[in-house]
Tab-separated table of C-alpha atoms in Angstrom:
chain	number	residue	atom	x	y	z
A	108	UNK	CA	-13.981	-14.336	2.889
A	109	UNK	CA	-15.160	-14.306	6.790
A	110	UNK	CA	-12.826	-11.684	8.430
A	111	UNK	CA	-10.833	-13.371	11.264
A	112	UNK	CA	-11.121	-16.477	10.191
A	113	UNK	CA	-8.780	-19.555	9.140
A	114	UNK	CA	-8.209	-17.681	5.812
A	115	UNK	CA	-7.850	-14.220	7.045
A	116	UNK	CA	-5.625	-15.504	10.322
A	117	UNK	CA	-3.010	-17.449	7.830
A	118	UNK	CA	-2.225	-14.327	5.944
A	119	UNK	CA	-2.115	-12.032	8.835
A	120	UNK	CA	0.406	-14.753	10.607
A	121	UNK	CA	2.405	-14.678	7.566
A	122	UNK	CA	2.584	-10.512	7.947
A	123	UNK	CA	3.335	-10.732	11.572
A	124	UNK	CA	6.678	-13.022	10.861
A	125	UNK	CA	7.648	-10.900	7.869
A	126	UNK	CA	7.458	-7.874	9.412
A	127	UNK	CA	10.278	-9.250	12.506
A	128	UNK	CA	12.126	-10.054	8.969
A	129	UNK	CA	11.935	-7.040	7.496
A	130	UNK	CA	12.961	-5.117	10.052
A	131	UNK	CA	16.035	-7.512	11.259
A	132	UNK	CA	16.990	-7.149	7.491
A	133	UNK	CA	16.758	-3.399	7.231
A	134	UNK	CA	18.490	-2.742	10.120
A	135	UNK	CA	21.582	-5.058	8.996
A	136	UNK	CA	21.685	-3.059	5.720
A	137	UNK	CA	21.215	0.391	7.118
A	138	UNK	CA	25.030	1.627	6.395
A	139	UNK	CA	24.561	0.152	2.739
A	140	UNK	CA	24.407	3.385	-0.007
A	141	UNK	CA	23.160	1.411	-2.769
A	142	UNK	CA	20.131	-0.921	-2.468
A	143	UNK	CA	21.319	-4.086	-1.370
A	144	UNK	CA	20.575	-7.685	-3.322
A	145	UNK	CA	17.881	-8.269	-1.016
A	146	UNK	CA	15.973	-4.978	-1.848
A	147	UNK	CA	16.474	-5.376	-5.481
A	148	UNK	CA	15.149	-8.854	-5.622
A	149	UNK	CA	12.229	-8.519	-3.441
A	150	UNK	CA	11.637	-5.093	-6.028
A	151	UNK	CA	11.678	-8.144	-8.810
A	152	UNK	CA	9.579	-10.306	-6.637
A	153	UNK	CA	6.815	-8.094	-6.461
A	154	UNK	CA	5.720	-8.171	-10.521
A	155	UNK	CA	6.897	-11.708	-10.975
A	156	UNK	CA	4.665	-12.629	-8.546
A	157	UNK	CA	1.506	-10.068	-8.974
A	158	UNK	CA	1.046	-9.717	-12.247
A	159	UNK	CA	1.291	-13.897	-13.051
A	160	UNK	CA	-1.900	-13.885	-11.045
A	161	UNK	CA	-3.450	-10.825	-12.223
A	162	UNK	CA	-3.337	-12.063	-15.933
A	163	UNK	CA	-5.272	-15.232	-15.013
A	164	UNK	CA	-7.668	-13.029	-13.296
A	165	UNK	CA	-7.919	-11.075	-16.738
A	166	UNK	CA	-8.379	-14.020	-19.130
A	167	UNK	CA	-10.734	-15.961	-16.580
A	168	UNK	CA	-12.950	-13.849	-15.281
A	169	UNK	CA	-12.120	-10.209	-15.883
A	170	UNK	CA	-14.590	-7.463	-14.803
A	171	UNK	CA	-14.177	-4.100	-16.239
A	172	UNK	CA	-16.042	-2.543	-13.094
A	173	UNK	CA	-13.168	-3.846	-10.472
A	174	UNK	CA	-10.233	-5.348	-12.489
A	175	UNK	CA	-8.302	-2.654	-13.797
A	176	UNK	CA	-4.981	-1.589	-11.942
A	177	UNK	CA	-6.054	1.449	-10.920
A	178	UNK	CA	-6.811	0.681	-7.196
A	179	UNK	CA	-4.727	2.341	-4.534
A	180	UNK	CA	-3.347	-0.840	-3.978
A	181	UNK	CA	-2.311	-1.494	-7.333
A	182	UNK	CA	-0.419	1.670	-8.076
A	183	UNK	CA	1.068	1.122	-4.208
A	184	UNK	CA	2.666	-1.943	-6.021
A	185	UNK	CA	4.366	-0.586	-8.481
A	186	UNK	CA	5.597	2.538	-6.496
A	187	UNK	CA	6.926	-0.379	-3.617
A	188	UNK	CA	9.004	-1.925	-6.613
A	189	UNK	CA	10.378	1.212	-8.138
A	190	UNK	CA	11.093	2.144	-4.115
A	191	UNK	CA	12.719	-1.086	-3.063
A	192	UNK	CA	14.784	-0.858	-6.829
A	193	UNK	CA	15.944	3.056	-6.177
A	194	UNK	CA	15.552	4.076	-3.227
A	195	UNK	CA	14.582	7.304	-4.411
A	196	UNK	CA	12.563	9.132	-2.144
A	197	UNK	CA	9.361	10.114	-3.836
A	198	UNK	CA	8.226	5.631	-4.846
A	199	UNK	CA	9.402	5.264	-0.855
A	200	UNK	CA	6.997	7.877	0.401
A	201	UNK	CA	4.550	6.660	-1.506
A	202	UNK	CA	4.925	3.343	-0.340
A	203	UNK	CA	5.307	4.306	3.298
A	204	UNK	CA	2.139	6.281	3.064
A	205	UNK	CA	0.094	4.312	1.489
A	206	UNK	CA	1.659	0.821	2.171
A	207	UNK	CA	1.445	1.655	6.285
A	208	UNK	CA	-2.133	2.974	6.457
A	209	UNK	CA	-4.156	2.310	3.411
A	210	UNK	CA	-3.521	-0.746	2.325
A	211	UNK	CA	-3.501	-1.743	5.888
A	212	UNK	CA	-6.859	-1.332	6.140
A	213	UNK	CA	-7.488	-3.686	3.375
A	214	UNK	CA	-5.346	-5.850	5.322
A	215	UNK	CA	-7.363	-5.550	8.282
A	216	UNK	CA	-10.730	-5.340	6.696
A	217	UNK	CA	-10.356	-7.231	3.604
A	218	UNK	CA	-13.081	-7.274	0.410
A	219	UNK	CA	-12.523	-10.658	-1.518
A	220	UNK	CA	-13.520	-13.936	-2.259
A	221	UNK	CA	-12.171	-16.872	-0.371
A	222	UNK	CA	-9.916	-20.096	-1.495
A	223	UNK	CA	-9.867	-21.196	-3.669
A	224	UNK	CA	-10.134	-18.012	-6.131
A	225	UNK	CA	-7.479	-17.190	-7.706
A	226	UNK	CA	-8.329	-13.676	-6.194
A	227	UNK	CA	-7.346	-14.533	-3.061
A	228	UNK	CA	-4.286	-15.036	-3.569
A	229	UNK	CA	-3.836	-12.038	-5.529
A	230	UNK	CA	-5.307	-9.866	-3.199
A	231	UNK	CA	-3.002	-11.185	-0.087
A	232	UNK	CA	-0.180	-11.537	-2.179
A	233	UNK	CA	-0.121	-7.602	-3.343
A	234	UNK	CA	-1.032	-6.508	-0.309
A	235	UNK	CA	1.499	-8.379	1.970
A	236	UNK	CA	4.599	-7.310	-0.233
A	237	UNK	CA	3.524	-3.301	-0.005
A	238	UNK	CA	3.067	-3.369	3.575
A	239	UNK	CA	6.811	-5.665	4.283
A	240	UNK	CA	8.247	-3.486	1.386
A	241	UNK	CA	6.832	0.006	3.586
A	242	UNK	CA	8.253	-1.785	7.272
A	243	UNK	CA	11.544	-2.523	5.431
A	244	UNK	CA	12.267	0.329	3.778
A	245	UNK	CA	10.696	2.649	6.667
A	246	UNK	CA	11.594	1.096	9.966
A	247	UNK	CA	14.389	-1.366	8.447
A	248	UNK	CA	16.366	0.777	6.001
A	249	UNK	CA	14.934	4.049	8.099
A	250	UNK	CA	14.658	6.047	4.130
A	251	UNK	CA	11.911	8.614	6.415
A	252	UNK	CA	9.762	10.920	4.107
A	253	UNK	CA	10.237	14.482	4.907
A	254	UNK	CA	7.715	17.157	4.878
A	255	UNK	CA	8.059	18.170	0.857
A	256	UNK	CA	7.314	14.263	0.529
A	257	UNK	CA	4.692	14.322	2.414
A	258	UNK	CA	2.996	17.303	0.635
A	259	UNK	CA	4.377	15.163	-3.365
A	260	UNK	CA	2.117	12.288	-1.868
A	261	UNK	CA	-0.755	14.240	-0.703
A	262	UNK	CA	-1.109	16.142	-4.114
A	263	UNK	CA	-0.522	12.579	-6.110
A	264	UNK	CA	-3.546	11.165	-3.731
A	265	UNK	CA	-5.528	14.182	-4.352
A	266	UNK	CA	-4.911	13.367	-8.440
A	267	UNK	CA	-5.781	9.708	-8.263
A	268	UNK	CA	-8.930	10.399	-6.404
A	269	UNK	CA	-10.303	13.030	-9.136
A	270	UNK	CA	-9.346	10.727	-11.851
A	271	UNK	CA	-10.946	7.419	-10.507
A	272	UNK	CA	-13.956	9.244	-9.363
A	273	UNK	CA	-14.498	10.365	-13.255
A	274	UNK	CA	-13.555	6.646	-14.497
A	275	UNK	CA	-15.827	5.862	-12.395
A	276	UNK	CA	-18.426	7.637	-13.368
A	277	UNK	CA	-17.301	6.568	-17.013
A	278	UNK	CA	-17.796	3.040	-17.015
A	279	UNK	CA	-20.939	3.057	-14.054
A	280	UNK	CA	-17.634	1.561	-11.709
A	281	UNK	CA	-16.356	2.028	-7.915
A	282	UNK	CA	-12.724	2.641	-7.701
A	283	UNK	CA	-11.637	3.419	-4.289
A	284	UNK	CA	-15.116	3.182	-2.960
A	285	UNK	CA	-15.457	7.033	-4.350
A	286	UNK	CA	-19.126	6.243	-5.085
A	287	UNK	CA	-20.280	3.690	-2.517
A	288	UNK	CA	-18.899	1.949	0.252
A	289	UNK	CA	-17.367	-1.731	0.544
A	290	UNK	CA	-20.657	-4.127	0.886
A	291	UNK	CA	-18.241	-5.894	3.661
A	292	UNK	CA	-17.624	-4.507	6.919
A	293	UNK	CA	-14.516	-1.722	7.106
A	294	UNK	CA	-13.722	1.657	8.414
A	295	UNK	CA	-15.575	3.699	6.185
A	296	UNK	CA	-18.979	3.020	8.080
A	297	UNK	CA	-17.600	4.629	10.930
A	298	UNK	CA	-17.099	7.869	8.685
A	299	UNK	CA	-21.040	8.612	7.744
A	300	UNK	CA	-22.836	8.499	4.534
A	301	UNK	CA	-21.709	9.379	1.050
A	302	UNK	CA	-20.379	12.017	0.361
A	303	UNK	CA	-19.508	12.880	3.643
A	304	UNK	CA	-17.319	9.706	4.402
A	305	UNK	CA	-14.862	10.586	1.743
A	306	UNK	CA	-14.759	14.122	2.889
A	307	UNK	CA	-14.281	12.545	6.031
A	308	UNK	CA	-11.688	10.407	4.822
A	309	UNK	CA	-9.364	12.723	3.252
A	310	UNK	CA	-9.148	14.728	6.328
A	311	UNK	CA	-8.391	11.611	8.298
A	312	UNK	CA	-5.807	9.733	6.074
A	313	UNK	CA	-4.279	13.494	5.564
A	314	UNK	CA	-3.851	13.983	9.310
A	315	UNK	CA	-2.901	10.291	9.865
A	316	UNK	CA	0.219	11.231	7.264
A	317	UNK	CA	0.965	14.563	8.784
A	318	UNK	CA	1.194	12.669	12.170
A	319	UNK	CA	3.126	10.128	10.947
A	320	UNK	CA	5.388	12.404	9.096
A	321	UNK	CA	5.602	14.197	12.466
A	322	UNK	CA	6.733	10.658	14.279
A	323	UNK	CA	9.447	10.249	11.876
A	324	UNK	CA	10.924	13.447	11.823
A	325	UNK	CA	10.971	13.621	15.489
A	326	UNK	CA	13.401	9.902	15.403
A	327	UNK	CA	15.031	11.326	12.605
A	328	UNK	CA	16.356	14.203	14.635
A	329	UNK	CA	16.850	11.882	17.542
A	330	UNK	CA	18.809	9.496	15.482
A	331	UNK	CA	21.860	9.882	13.730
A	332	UNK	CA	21.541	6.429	11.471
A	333	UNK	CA	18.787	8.050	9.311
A	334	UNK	CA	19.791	7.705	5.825
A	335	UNK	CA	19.518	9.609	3.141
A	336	UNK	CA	16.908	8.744	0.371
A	337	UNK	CA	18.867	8.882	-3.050
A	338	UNK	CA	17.828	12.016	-4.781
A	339	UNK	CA	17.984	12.935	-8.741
């Protein structure tokens, strides 16, 4: 797919207006405890919709090397349901770090194949929903991560990364570009060759969290309509 073009420009339009949505919503349901209708059907919305598409990728054309739902991404997914569902604060950190800056970048740089695969669609559809589910439960709903959250996602990063890299190695695969980068254009050719770009990388996205961990904290304490993430 050509970055910026028709087919990257539709999708990105489509972001822009749900993200005004998402955070009119979440700001309208702030002074709800439990999660509201909305949340709990756009948590349903998010597997009716993903894994439809990901099953015809599977029987059509599946490719053990990139298909499995072990991306980022993927696991972003399900932690953006179980979030929007709960409102428990470990799935919402998860999904506000990794919704708001990882799979942003996909967003911004993405690596698929233009209509009319069925990928496409996939591909915008998952990662649309995690980055509206981050702005409404985040900005909207204001559920902010704390610093112990912060650390939980950090050390559940850490864990995927080890894991994929050995799959990886496995089955001769690239999960989260661990071995090679994208052949596309993104932001890890501004971080040096491997292995340095992933060291690189996880000192970036780790300081990009800790500053944005820092940000919300800060309008936490300068806002008294935070609420508090339900905790079990």
């Amino acid at each position: 797919m050509q970055a910026y073009g028709l087919t990257h420009l539709v999708p990105l339009s489509l972001l822009t207006a749900g993200i005004v949505a998402m955070l009119w919503l979440g700001r309208q349901q702030r002074s709800e405890v439990k999660p509201s209708r909305f949340s709990r059907g756009f948590a349903l919305t998010i597997p009716l919709t993903t894994i439809p598409l990901q099953a015809h990728e599977w029987v059509t054309d599946f490719d053990l090397f990139i298909d499995l739902p072990i991306h980022l991404c993927d696991l972003a997914a399900i932690a953006a349901a179980i979030a929007l569902w709960t409102h428990h604060p470990y799935p919402t950190a998860l999904t506000c770090f990794w919704g708001l800056t990882l799979t942003t970048q996909g967003v911004l740089t993405p690596d698929v194949k233009d209509i009319p695969d069925v990928s496409y669609f996939t591909f915008w559809g998952l990662h649309l929903m995690i980055v509206l589910a981050a702005v409404y439960l985040v900005f909207g709903l204001k559920l902010l991560p704390t610093w112990a959250d912060y650390g939980r996602v950090v050390a559940t990063t850490a864990g995927w990364a080890a894991a994929a890299y050995v799959l990886n190695l496995v089955v001769d695969a690239n999960y989260g570009y661990l071995r090679y980068k994208p052949e596309s254009a993104s932001m890890l050719d501004l971080l040096g060759p491997w292995p340095v770009y992933i060291l690189n990388e996880i000192l970036l996205v780790a300081g990009i969290w800790a500053l944005l961990t820092l940000g919300l904290r800060t309008w936490a304490r300068h806002d008294g309509s935070t609420r508090t993430p339900v905790r079990s």
